[in-house]
CSV table of C-alpha atoms and ligand atoms in Angstrom, one decimal:
chain,number,residue,atom,x,y,z
A,1,MET,CA,0.0,0.0,0.1
A,2,LYS,CA,1.1,3.4,-0.9
A,3,ILE,CA,0.7,6.1,1.5
A,4,LEU,CA,1.1,9.9,0.5
A,5,GLY,CA,2.1,12.1,3.6
A,6,ILE,CA,1.3,15.8,3.2
A,7,ASN,CA,2.4,18.7,5.5
A,8,GLU,CA,1.1,22.1,4.5
A,9,THR,CA,-0.5,25.3,6.3
A,10,SER,CA,2.9,25.8,8.2
A,11,HIS,CA,6.2,27.1,7.2
A,12,ASP,CA,8.0,24.4,5.1
A,13,ALA,CA,5.3,22.4,3.3
A,14,SER,CA,6.3,19.1,2.2
A,15,VAL,CA,5.5,15.6,0.7
A,16,SER,CA,6.5,12.0,1.3
A,17,LEU,CA,5.6,8.8,-0.5
A,18,ILE,CA,6.0,5.4,1.2
A,19,GLU,CA,5.0,1.9,0.2
A,20,ASN,CA,5.5,-1.0,2.7
A,21,GLY,CA,7.9,0.8,4.8
A,22,ASN,CA,9.8,2.0,2.1
A,23,ILE,CA,10.6,5.6,1.4
A,24,LEU,CA,9.8,6.2,-2.3
A,25,PHE,CA,10.4,10.0,-2.1
A,26,ALA,CA,10.4,12.7,0.3
A,27,GLY,CA,10.5,16.4,-0.9
A,28,HIS,CA,9.9,20.2,0.1
A,29,SER,CA,7.8,22.4,-1.4
A,30,GLU,CA,9.9,25.4,-1.5
A,31,ARG,CA,12.4,23.6,-3.7
A,32,TYR,CA,10.1,23.6,-6.6
A,33,SER,CA,8.0,27.0,-5.9
A,34,LYS,CA,11.5,28.7,-5.1
A,35,GLN,CA,9.7,30.5,-2.1
A,36,LYS,CA,11.4,29.9,0.8
A,37,ASN,CA,9.6,28.4,3.7
A,38,ASP,CA,6.6,27.7,1.3
A,39,TRP,CA,3.5,27.4,3.3
A,40,TYR,CA,1.7,24.8,0.7
A,41,VAL,CA,2.4,22.4,-1.7
A,42,ASN,CA,2.6,22.7,-5.7
A,43,ASP,CA,1.8,20.9,-8.8
A,44,SER,CA,5.4,19.9,-9.6
A,45,LEU,CA,6.3,18.7,-6.1
A,46,ILE,CA,3.3,16.5,-6.2
A,47,GLN,CA,3.9,15.4,-9.8
A,48,ASP,CA,7.6,14.3,-8.7
A,49,ALA,CA,6.2,12.4,-5.8
A,50,LEU,CA,3.5,10.7,-7.9
A,51,SER,CA,6.0,9.8,-10.4
A,52,TYR,CA,6.5,6.7,-8.0
A,53,GLY,CA,2.9,5.7,-8.3
A,54,LYS,CA,-0.5,6.7,-7.1
A,55,PRO,CA,-1.5,6.5,-3.5
A,56,ASP,CA,-3.7,4.4,-1.9
A,57,ALA,CA,-4.3,6.8,1.0
A,58,ILE,CA,-3.4,10.5,2.4
A,59,ALA,CA,-2.0,11.1,5.8
A,60,TYR,CA,-2.2,14.7,6.7
A,61,TYR,CA,0.4,16.0,9.5
A,62,GLU,CA,-2.0,17.7,11.9
A,63,LYS,CA,-5.9,18.2,12.7
A,64,PRO,CA,-7.1,21.2,10.9
A,65,ILE,CA,-10.2,21.5,13.3
A,66,LEU,CA,-8.4,21.4,16.6
A,67,LYS,CA,-5.7,24.0,14.9
A,68,ALA,CA,-8.5,26.1,14.0
A,69,SER,CA,-10.0,25.8,17.3
A,70,ARG,CA,-6.6,27.2,18.9
A,71,LEU,CA,-6.6,30.0,16.6
A,72,LEU,CA,-9.8,31.3,17.5
A,73,LEU,CA,-9.8,30.7,20.8
A,74,ARG,CA,-6.2,31.1,22.2
A,75,GLY,CA,-4.8,33.2,19.1
A,76,GLY,CA,-1.5,33.0,17.6
A,77,ALA,CA,-0.4,33.0,13.8
A,78,GLY,CA,-0.8,30.4,11.6
A,79,GLU,CA,-3.1,28.8,8.9
A,80,TRP,CA,-5.4,25.7,9.3
A,81,ASN,CA,-7.0,24.8,6.0
A,82,PRO,CA,-5.0,22.6,3.8
A,83,LYS,CA,-5.6,23.1,0.1
A,84,PHE,CA,-4.4,19.6,-1.3
A,85,ASN,CA,-6.3,16.9,-1.6
A,86,ILE,CA,-7.1,14.0,-4.3
A,87,ASP,CA,-10.6,13.1,-4.6
A,88,GLY,CA,-11.4,9.4,-4.1
A,89,ILE,CA,-8.7,8.8,-1.8
A,90,PRO,CA,-9.3,8.0,1.8
A,91,ARG,CA,-7.5,10.6,3.7
A,92,LYS,CA,-6.4,10.5,8.0
A,93,SER,CA,-5.2,13.3,10.1
A,94,PHE,CA,-2.8,13.0,12.8
A,95,GLY,CA,-1.7,15.3,15.6
A,96,HIS,CA,1.0,17.7,14.9
A,97,HIS,CA,3.0,16.2,17.8
A,98,TYR,CA,2.2,12.7,17.0
A,99,SER,CA,3.5,13.2,13.3
A,100,HIS,CA,7.0,14.7,14.9
A,101,ALA,CA,7.0,11.8,17.1
A,102,SER,CA,6.0,9.0,14.5
A,103,ALA,CA,8.9,10.8,11.9
A,104,GLY,CA,11.5,10.2,14.5
A,105,TYR,CA,10.5,7.0,16.3
A,106,TYR,CA,9.8,5.0,13.2
A,107,THR,CA,12.9,6.2,11.1
A,108,SER,CA,15.2,5.2,14.3
A,109,SER,CA,16.8,2.0,14.8
A,110,PHE,CA,15.4,1.9,18.5
A,111,ASN,CA,12.6,-0.2,20.0
A,112,ASP,CA,12.8,1.3,23.1
A,113,ALA,CA,13.0,5.1,23.6
A,114,VAL,CA,11.8,8.4,25.0
A,115,ILE,CA,10.8,10.7,22.2
A,116,VAL,CA,10.7,14.6,23.0
A,117,VAL,CA,9.2,16.9,20.6
A,118,LEU,CA,9.6,20.6,21.1
A,119,ASP,CA,8.6,23.0,18.4
A,120,SER,CA,6.7,26.6,18.4
A,121,VAL,CA,3.2,25.1,18.3
A,122,GLY,CA,0.9,22.7,16.4
A,123,GLU,CA,-2.6,22.6,17.2
A,124,TYR,CA,-2.2,23.2,21.2
A,125,ASN,CA,0.8,21.1,22.2
A,126,THR,CA,4.2,22.8,22.3
A,127,SER,CA,6.2,20.1,24.1
A,128,THR,CA,5.5,16.6,24.3
A,129,VAL,CA,7.0,13.4,25.7
A,130,TRP,CA,6.2,10.0,24.3
A,131,VAL,CA,7.5,6.6,24.8
A,132,GLY,CA,8.1,4.3,21.9
A,133,GLU,CA,8.1,0.5,22.8
A,134,GLY,CA,8.0,-1.9,19.9
A,135,GLU,CA,6.0,-0.6,17.1
A,136,LYS,CA,3.7,1.4,19.7
A,137,ILE,CA,4.2,5.1,20.7
A,138,LYS,CA,2.1,6.4,24.0
A,139,LEU,CA,2.0,10.2,25.2
A,140,LYS,CA,3.6,10.6,28.7
A,141,PHE,CA,3.6,14.6,29.1
A,142,LYS,CA,2.2,17.2,27.4
A,143,GLN,CA,2.7,21.0,27.6
A,144,ASN,CA,0.4,23.6,25.8
A,145,TYR,CA,0.3,26.7,24.1
A,146,PRO,CA,1.5,29.5,24.9
A,147,ILE,CA,4.1,28.2,27.0
A,148,SER,CA,6.8,27.2,24.3
A,149,PHE,CA,10.5,26.6,23.6
A,150,GLY,CA,10.2,27.4,20.2
A,151,LEU,CA,8.1,30.4,20.6
A,152,PHE,CA,10.7,31.8,23.1
A,153,TYR,CA,13.4,31.4,20.6
A,154,SER,CA,11.9,32.9,17.7
A,155,ALA,CA,10.7,35.7,19.6
A,156,PHE,CA,14.6,36.7,20.5
A,157,THR,CA,15.3,36.1,16.7
A,158,LYS,CA,13.0,38.6,16.0
A,159,LEU,CA,14.2,41.1,19.0
A,160,ILE,CA,17.3,40.9,17.6
A,161,GLY,CA,16.6,42.0,14.0
A,162,LEU,CA,16.2,38.6,12.5
A,163,MET,CA,13.1,36.9,10.7
A,164,PRO,CA,11.3,34.5,13.1
A,165,ASN,CA,10.7,30.9,11.9
A,166,GLN,CA,13.7,31.2,9.3
A,167,GLU,CA,16.8,32.9,10.8
A,168,GLU,CA,17.0,31.1,14.2
A,169,TYR,CA,20.0,29.2,12.8
A,170,ILE,CA,21.6,32.9,12.4
A,171,MET,CA,21.0,33.6,16.0
A,172,MET,CA,22.4,30.4,17.0
A,173,GLY,CA,25.3,31.1,15.1
A,174,MET,CA,25.8,34.9,16.4
A,175,ALA,CA,25.7,33.5,20.0
A,176,ALA,CA,29.4,32.3,19.7
A,177,TYR,CA,30.4,35.8,19.0
A,178,GLY,CA,28.4,37.2,22.1
A,179,ASP,CA,29.0,37.3,25.8
A,180,TRP,CA,26.0,35.6,27.4
A,181,THR,CA,26.5,36.8,31.0
A,182,ARG,CA,25.7,40.7,30.1
A,183,TYR,CA,21.9,39.8,29.4
A,184,TYR,CA,21.5,36.4,31.1
A,185,LYS,CA,19.5,37.9,33.9
A,186,GLU,CA,16.8,39.7,32.0
A,187,VAL,CA,16.6,36.8,29.5
A,188,ASP,CA,16.3,34.1,32.2
A,189,GLU,CA,13.2,36.3,33.7
A,190,TYR,CA,11.3,35.6,30.5
A,191,PHE,CA,11.7,31.7,30.9
A,192,PRO,CA,12.5,30.8,34.4
A,193,SER,CA,11.8,27.1,34.0
A,194,TYR,CA,10.5,24.7,31.6
A,195,ASP,CA,6.9,25.3,32.4
A,196,LYS,CA,7.0,29.1,33.1
A,197,GLN,CA,7.4,32.0,30.7
A,198,LYS,CA,6.7,35.5,31.3
A,199,TYR,CA,4.1,35.8,28.7
A,200,ASN,CA,3.0,34.6,25.1
A,201,PHE,CA,6.0,35.0,22.8
A,202,HIS,CA,3.8,34.9,19.7
A,203,GLN,CA,3.3,38.3,20.2
A,204,GLY,CA,7.1,39.1,20.0
A,205,ILE,CA,9.1,40.9,22.9
A,206,ASN,CA,7.6,44.2,23.6
A,207,ASP,CA,9.0,45.2,26.7
A,208,TRP,CA,12.9,44.9,26.2
A,209,GLY,CA,13.6,48.6,25.4
A,210,ILE,CA,16.1,49.8,22.6
A,211,ILE,CA,18.9,47.6,21.2
A,212,ILE,CA,21.7,50.0,20.7
A,213,THR,CA,24.7,48.4,19.4
A,214,GLU,CA,25.7,45.7,17.2
A,215,GLN,CA,27.5,44.0,20.1
A,216,ASP,CA,24.1,43.9,22.1
A,217,ARG,CA,22.5,41.7,19.4
A,218,PHE,CA,25.3,39.4,19.8
A,219,ASP,CA,25.3,39.4,23.4
A,220,ILE,CA,21.3,38.7,23.6
A,221,ALA,CA,21.6,35.9,21.2
A,222,ALA,CA,24.2,34.7,23.4
A,223,ALA,CA,22.0,35.0,26.7
A,224,ALA,CA,18.8,33.7,24.6
A,225,GLN,CA,21.0,30.7,23.6
A,226,MET,CA,22.0,29.8,27.2
A,227,VAL,CA,18.9,30.1,28.6
A,228,TYR,CA,17.5,27.8,26.0
A,229,GLU,CA,20.2,25.1,26.7
A,230,GLN,CA,19.5,25.4,30.4
A,231,ARG,CA,15.7,24.9,30.1
A,232,LEU,CA,16.3,22.1,27.5
A,233,ASN,CA,18.6,20.5,29.9
A,234,GLN,CA,15.7,20.6,32.8
A,235,PHE,CA,13.3,19.1,30.4
A,236,MET,CA,15.2,16.5,28.9
A,237,ARG,CA,16.3,15.3,32.5
A,238,MET,CA,12.3,15.4,33.1
A,239,ALA,CA,11.6,13.3,30.1
A,240,LYS,CA,14.3,10.7,31.1
A,241,ASN,CA,13.1,10.7,34.8
A,242,ILE,CA,9.3,9.9,33.7
A,243,THR,CA,10.0,7.4,31.4
A,244,GLY,CA,13.2,5.6,32.8
A,245,LYS,CA,14.5,5.5,29.1
A,246,ASN,CA,18.3,5.9,28.0
A,247,ASN,CA,17.4,6.3,24.2
A,248,LEU,CA,16.4,9.4,23.0
A,249,VAL,CA,14.7,10.5,20.0
A,250,PHE,CA,14.5,14.3,19.8
A,251,MET,CA,12.0,16.0,17.0
A,252,GLY,CA,10.5,19.4,16.2
A,253,GLY,CA,12.1,22.5,15.2
A,254,CYS,CA,14.1,23.0,18.4
A,255,ALA,CA,16.0,19.7,17.5
A,256,LEU,CA,17.7,21.7,14.7
A,257,ASN,CA,19.9,23.7,17.3
A,258,SER,CA,23.2,21.9,16.9
A,259,SER,CA,24.9,23.5,19.6
A,260,ALA,CA,22.6,22.7,22.6
A,261,ASN,CA,21.9,19.1,20.8
A,262,THR,CA,25.4,18.2,21.9
A,263,LEU,CA,24.6,18.8,25.7
A,264,LEU,CA,22.2,15.9,25.5
A,265,TRP,CA,25.2,13.2,25.1
A,266,ASN,CA,25.7,14.0,28.9
A,267,ILE,CA,22.1,12.9,29.5
A,268,PHE,CA,21.2,9.9,27.1
A,269,ASP,CA,23.2,6.9,25.7
A,270,MET,CA,21.9,6.8,22.6
A,271,ILE,CA,20.2,9.8,20.4
A,272,TRP,CA,18.2,9.7,17.1
A,273,ILE,CA,17.3,13.0,15.5
A,274,MET,CA,15.7,12.6,12.1
A,275,PRO,CA,17.7,14.9,9.7
A,276,ASN,CA,14.5,16.6,8.8
A,277,PRO,CA,13.0,17.3,12.5
A,278,GLY,CA,11.2,20.3,11.9
A,279,ASP,CA,7.5,20.5,10.3
A,280,ALA,CA,9.0,19.8,6.9
A,281,GLY,CA,9.8,16.3,8.2
A,282,SER,CA,6.1,15.9,9.3
A,283,SER,CA,4.8,14.8,5.7
A,284,LEU,CA,6.9,11.7,6.4
A,285,GLY,CA,5.7,11.5,9.9
A,286,ALA,CA,2.2,11.4,8.9
A,287,ALA,CA,2.7,8.8,6.7
A,288,ALA,CA,4.6,6.8,9.0
A,289,ALA,CA,1.9,7.2,11.6
A,290,LEU,CA,-0.8,5.7,9.2
A,291,TYR,CA,1.7,2.8,8.2
A,292,GLY,CA,2.2,2.3,12.0
A,293,LYS,CA,5.7,0.7,11.8
A,294,HIS,CA,9.2,1.2,11.7
A,295,LEU,CA,10.3,2.5,8.3
A,296,ASN,CA,13.4,1.2,6.3
A,297,TRP,CA,15.5,4.3,6.8
A,298,GLU,CA,18.5,4.5,4.2
A,299,GLY,CA,19.6,8.0,4.5
A,300,PRO,CA,18.1,11.4,3.5
A,301,TYR,CA,18.6,11.6,0.0
A,302,LEU,CA,15.0,11.3,-0.8
A,303,GLY,CA,14.1,14.2,-3.1
A,304,HIS,CA,14.3,15.4,-6.8
A,305,ASN,CA,16.5,12.8,-8.7
A,306,LEU,CA,19.2,14.4,-11.0
A,307,ASN,CA,20.1,10.8,-12.2
A,308,ASN,CA,23.7,11.1,-12.1
A,309,LYS,CA,26.7,9.6,-10.4
A,310,TYR,CA,29.1,11.5,-7.8
A,311,PRO,CA,31.9,12.9,-10.1
A,312,VAL,CA,34.8,12.3,-7.5
A,313,ILE,CA,37.7,13.2,-9.6
A,314,LYS,CA,36.1,16.2,-11.4
A,315,ILE,CA,35.3,17.7,-7.6
A,316,LEU,CA,38.8,16.6,-6.1
A,317,ASN,CA,40.5,18.2,-9.3
A,318,LYS,CA,38.4,21.5,-9.0
A,319,ILE,CA,38.8,21.8,-5.3
A,320,LEU,CA,42.8,21.1,-5.5
A,321,GLU,CA,43.0,23.9,-8.3
A,322,ASP,CA,40.4,26.6,-7.4
A,323,GLY,CA,39.9,25.7,-3.7
A,324,ILE,CA,35.7,25.6,-4.3
A,325,ALA,CA,33.4,22.7,-6.3
A,326,ALA,CA,29.6,23.5,-6.7
A,327,VAL,CA,28.0,19.9,-7.0
A,328,ALA,CA,24.7,18.8,-7.6
A,329,VAL,CA,24.0,15.0,-7.7
A,330,GLY,CA,21.7,12.2,-7.3
A,331,LYS,CA,18.5,12.7,-5.2
A,332,ALA,CA,18.1,16.2,-3.3
A,333,GLU,CA,18.5,16.0,0.5
A,334,TYR,CA,15.1,15.9,2.9
A,335,GLY,CA,16.0,18.2,5.4
A,336,PRO,CA,17.4,21.8,5.7
A,337,ARG,CA,21.2,20.9,5.6
A,338,ALA,CA,23.0,20.0,2.1
A,339,LEU,CA,24.9,16.8,3.0
A,340,GLY,CA,26.9,16.6,-0.3
A,341,ASN,CA,24.3,16.1,-3.0
A,342,ARG,CA,23.5,19.9,-3.3
A,343,SER,CA,26.6,21.4,-2.0
A,344,ILE,CA,29.5,23.8,-2.1
A,345,LEU,CA,32.4,21.8,-0.9
A,346,ALA,CA,35.8,23.8,-0.2
A,347,ASP,CA,39.2,23.2,0.9
A,348,PRO,CA,39.0,24.1,4.7
A,349,ARG,CA,43.0,24.4,5.0
A,350,ASP,CA,42.8,27.9,3.3
A,351,PRO,CA,41.7,30.5,5.8
A,352,ASN,CA,40.6,32.9,3.0
A,353,ILE,CA,38.2,30.2,1.5
A,354,LYS,CA,35.5,31.3,3.9
A,355,ASP,CA,35.2,34.9,2.9
A,356,LYS,CA,35.2,33.7,-0.8
A,357,VAL,CA,32.2,31.2,-0.2
A,358,ASN,CA,30.5,33.8,1.8
A,359,LEU,CA,30.5,36.2,-1.2
A,360,ILE,CA,29.4,33.5,-3.8
A,361,LYS,CA,26.4,33.2,-1.0
A,362,GLN,CA,26.1,36.4,-0.4
A,363,ARG,CA,25.8,35.8,3.2
A,364,GLU,CA,27.1,37.7,6.2
A,365,LEU,CA,31.0,37.3,6.8
A,366,PHE,CA,30.7,36.2,10.4
A,367,ARG,CA,28.5,33.1,9.5
A,368,PRO,CA,30.2,29.9,10.1
A,369,PHE,CA,30.9,27.0,7.7
A,370,ALA,CA,30.7,23.2,8.5
A,371,PRO,CA,33.2,20.4,8.0
A,372,VAL,CA,32.3,16.9,6.6
A,373,VAL,CA,34.8,14.4,7.7
A,374,ILE,CA,35.6,10.8,7.5
A,375,GLU,CA,33.8,9.0,10.4
A,376,GLU,CA,36.9,7.0,11.0
A,377,HIS,CA,39.0,10.2,11.4
A,378,ALA,CA,36.2,12.2,13.2
A,379,SER,CA,37.4,11.6,16.7
A,380,LYS,CA,41.2,13.0,16.0
A,381,TRP,CA,40.0,16.1,14.6
A,382,PHE,CA,36.8,16.8,16.9
A,383,ASP,CA,36.3,16.1,20.4
A,384,MET,CA,33.3,13.6,19.8
A,385,ASP,CA,32.7,9.9,20.6
A,386,PHE,CA,29.6,9.8,18.4
A,387,THR,CA,28.7,10.1,14.8
A,388,SER,CA,27.1,13.0,13.3
A,389,PRO,CA,26.0,12.0,9.7
A,390,TYR,CA,23.4,14.9,9.4
A,391,MET,CA,25.3,17.7,10.9
A,392,GLN,CA,23.3,17.9,13.9
A,393,TYR,CA,25.8,18.5,16.7
A,394,THR,CA,28.2,21.2,17.1
A,395,VAL,CA,31.6,20.0,18.9
A,396,LYS,CA,35.0,21.5,19.7
A,397,CYS,CA,37.6,21.4,16.8
A,398,LEU,CA,41.1,19.6,18.1
A,399,ARG,CA,42.9,20.9,15.1
A,400,PRO,CA,41.8,24.6,14.6
A,401,GLU,CA,44.8,25.7,12.9
A,402,ASP,CA,44.7,23.0,10.1
A,403,ILE,CA,41.3,23.7,9.1
A,404,PRO,CA,40.6,27.5,9.9
A,405,SER,CA,38.1,27.6,7.7
A,406,VAL,CA,35.4,25.2,9.5
A,407,VAL,CA,36.0,26.5,12.6
A,408,HIS,CA,33.6,28.9,14.6
A,409,ALA,CA,34.8,31.9,16.7
A,410,ASP,CA,34.1,30.0,19.8
A,411,GLY,CA,36.4,26.9,18.7
A,412,THR,CA,33.5,24.8,17.6
A,413,SER,CA,32.1,23.0,14.2
A,414,ARG,CA,28.8,21.8,13.1
A,415,VAL,CA,30.4,18.5,12.1
A,416,GLN,CA,29.2,15.9,9.6
A,417,THR,CA,30.6,12.6,9.7
A,418,VAL,CA,30.8,10.1,6.6
A,419,ASN,CA,31.2,6.3,5.9
A,420,SER,CA,31.3,4.3,2.9
A,421,LYS,CA,27.9,2.9,3.3
A,422,GLN,CA,26.2,6.6,4.1
A,423,HIS,CA,27.5,8.5,1.1
A,424,PRO,CA,30.0,6.2,-1.1
A,425,GLY,CA,30.7,9.2,-3.5
A,426,LEU,CA,31.3,11.7,-0.9
A,427,TYR,CA,33.6,9.1,1.0
A,428,GLN,CA,35.6,8.4,-1.7
A,429,LEU,CA,35.9,12.0,-2.6
A,430,LEU,CA,37.2,13.0,1.3
A,431,ASN,CA,39.6,9.6,1.2
A,432,GLN,CA,41.2,10.9,-2.3
A,433,PHE,CA,41.4,14.4,-0.4
A,434,TYR,CA,42.9,12.9,2.6
A,435,LYS,CA,45.5,11.2,0.3
A,436,ARG,CA,46.6,14.2,-1.4
A,437,THR,CA,46.8,16.6,1.6
A,438,GLY,CA,46.8,14.6,4.5
A,439,VAL,CA,43.5,16.3,5.9
A,440,PRO,CA,40.4,14.0,6.0
A,441,VAL,CA,37.9,17.3,5.9
A,442,LEU,CA,36.2,19.3,3.4
A,443,LEU,CA,34.0,22.6,3.9
A,444,ASN,CA,30.5,21.7,3.0
A,445,THR,CA,27.7,24.1,2.6
A,446,SER,CA,24.7,24.2,0.9
A,447,LEU,CA,24.3,25.1,-2.6
A,448,ASN,CA,22.2,28.4,-2.5
A,449,ILE,CA,22.1,31.9,-2.1
A,450,LYS,CA,21.2,33.3,1.2
A,451,GLY,CA,17.6,33.4,1.7
A,452,GLN,CA,16.9,31.2,-1.4
A,453,PRO,CA,16.1,27.5,-1.2
A,454,LEU,CA,18.4,24.7,-2.0
A,455,LEU,CA,19.1,24.2,-5.9
A,456,ASN,CA,16.8,21.1,-7.1
A,457,ASP,CA,16.7,20.5,-10.7
A,458,ILE,CA,18.4,20.9,-13.7
A,459,ILE,CA,16.7,24.2,-14.6
A,460,ASP,CA,18.1,25.7,-11.1
A,461,ILE,CA,21.5,24.5,-12.2
A,462,LYS,CA,21.4,26.1,-15.7
A,463,GLU,CA,20.3,29.4,-14.2
A,464,TRP,CA,22.9,29.5,-11.5
A,465,GLU,CA,25.6,28.9,-14.2
A,466,LEU,CA,24.2,31.8,-16.3
A,467,GLN,CA,23.7,34.0,-13.7
A,468,TYR,CA,27.1,33.3,-11.6
A,469,HIS,CA,29.3,32.1,-14.5
A,470,SER,CA,30.4,29.4,-12.5
A,471,LYS,CA,29.9,25.8,-13.1
A,472,ILE,CA,28.2,23.1,-11.2
A,473,LEU,CA,29.7,19.8,-11.3
A,474,THR,CA,27.1,17.2,-12.2
B,501,LIG,FE1,5.8,21.4,14.4
């Protein structure tokens, strides 16, 4: 039986198609419409999904009437009325947090885990704890709107002049340049414990006063990150206590905070964060919820297929000659991070390469870049005793002088580890680069311009090449 999962009426609409536990396709709306964080699915995306066959059932990622009731009774921003449907195909809706929990647990290798979902808000729930045992998922704890980890973080994102629901990752990056102690007391009063907040952050923060200097923005970001990490730590310890589980599945938009995620290794033995933990991952979550069993998870390369092979030698030569290579190969990543298939790869040894890549991508010059490293070498270059195949953890770099362009101001890096099974082409490329240079690391950043979606298909590639006069290796 084929199940089409749909997520729309929230930032980051997406579509997934599964059949008997196999994931046939999963893609993001924005990559087709070219509208960043597109709220609705579109015909090209649906066509791409349905090229794998017609669904027998549709699974929707939240309960529209329940969400409408929250918007009416309790307020908040958002839409509730999905536009997409196929007549004659049965349709079932699942709770917003249940879809997140299902996306996480059913793609994990665990048969026994605590599942924590933290986001801004779905229908009413903002923070939930579930237990996954065998193929069953049961709710153990819930916290409702307006107390919300996600809304707190987004409100501070907005306060320092960034776009909420979109640029939280920039605030996280800015935190490394700030002094968290300067505004800690003030920020802490807004979120004194995981179940207490000063007011409804959906309305933004309106009693802060004027932010005068640029350094203030960085210091507020650092304080907000610190308070978030402390509340997260508190919440996770509570979740562990009430369930007694040592394996964590972490989902919801908050699971994209790679700096905070690293701290969770102090609490749990094993952690699984699906590479698309935010709402965009919930089309797969809804489909998995309807299937009701674990999926065959083979990796995040699930989107539009360019049907080409990894041009390892071409990429290697380009990086050795020019320092930078743009790459578009195979199936697009399902999730916000480019993990090798829609990536700009560069030589991390060159301290100037960071500025060059930032200029290509038209990004702020302070923004850090991430390293991709051969899994077997990861612990020699970075302070980590776990793998990070989807760039979900920020760890201390042990040899910053050797790879300066992938180290953040605070000495950390958001690492992607690669083994031969996960991505044979990228693994081979890293090994070739290692043989030539003695460095098993490359800089890896998304193939896009700031504020625009990742490149998706051949039309995007041609447009990029015309506009920027630079070739993409395919
Ligand atoms: Fe969500």
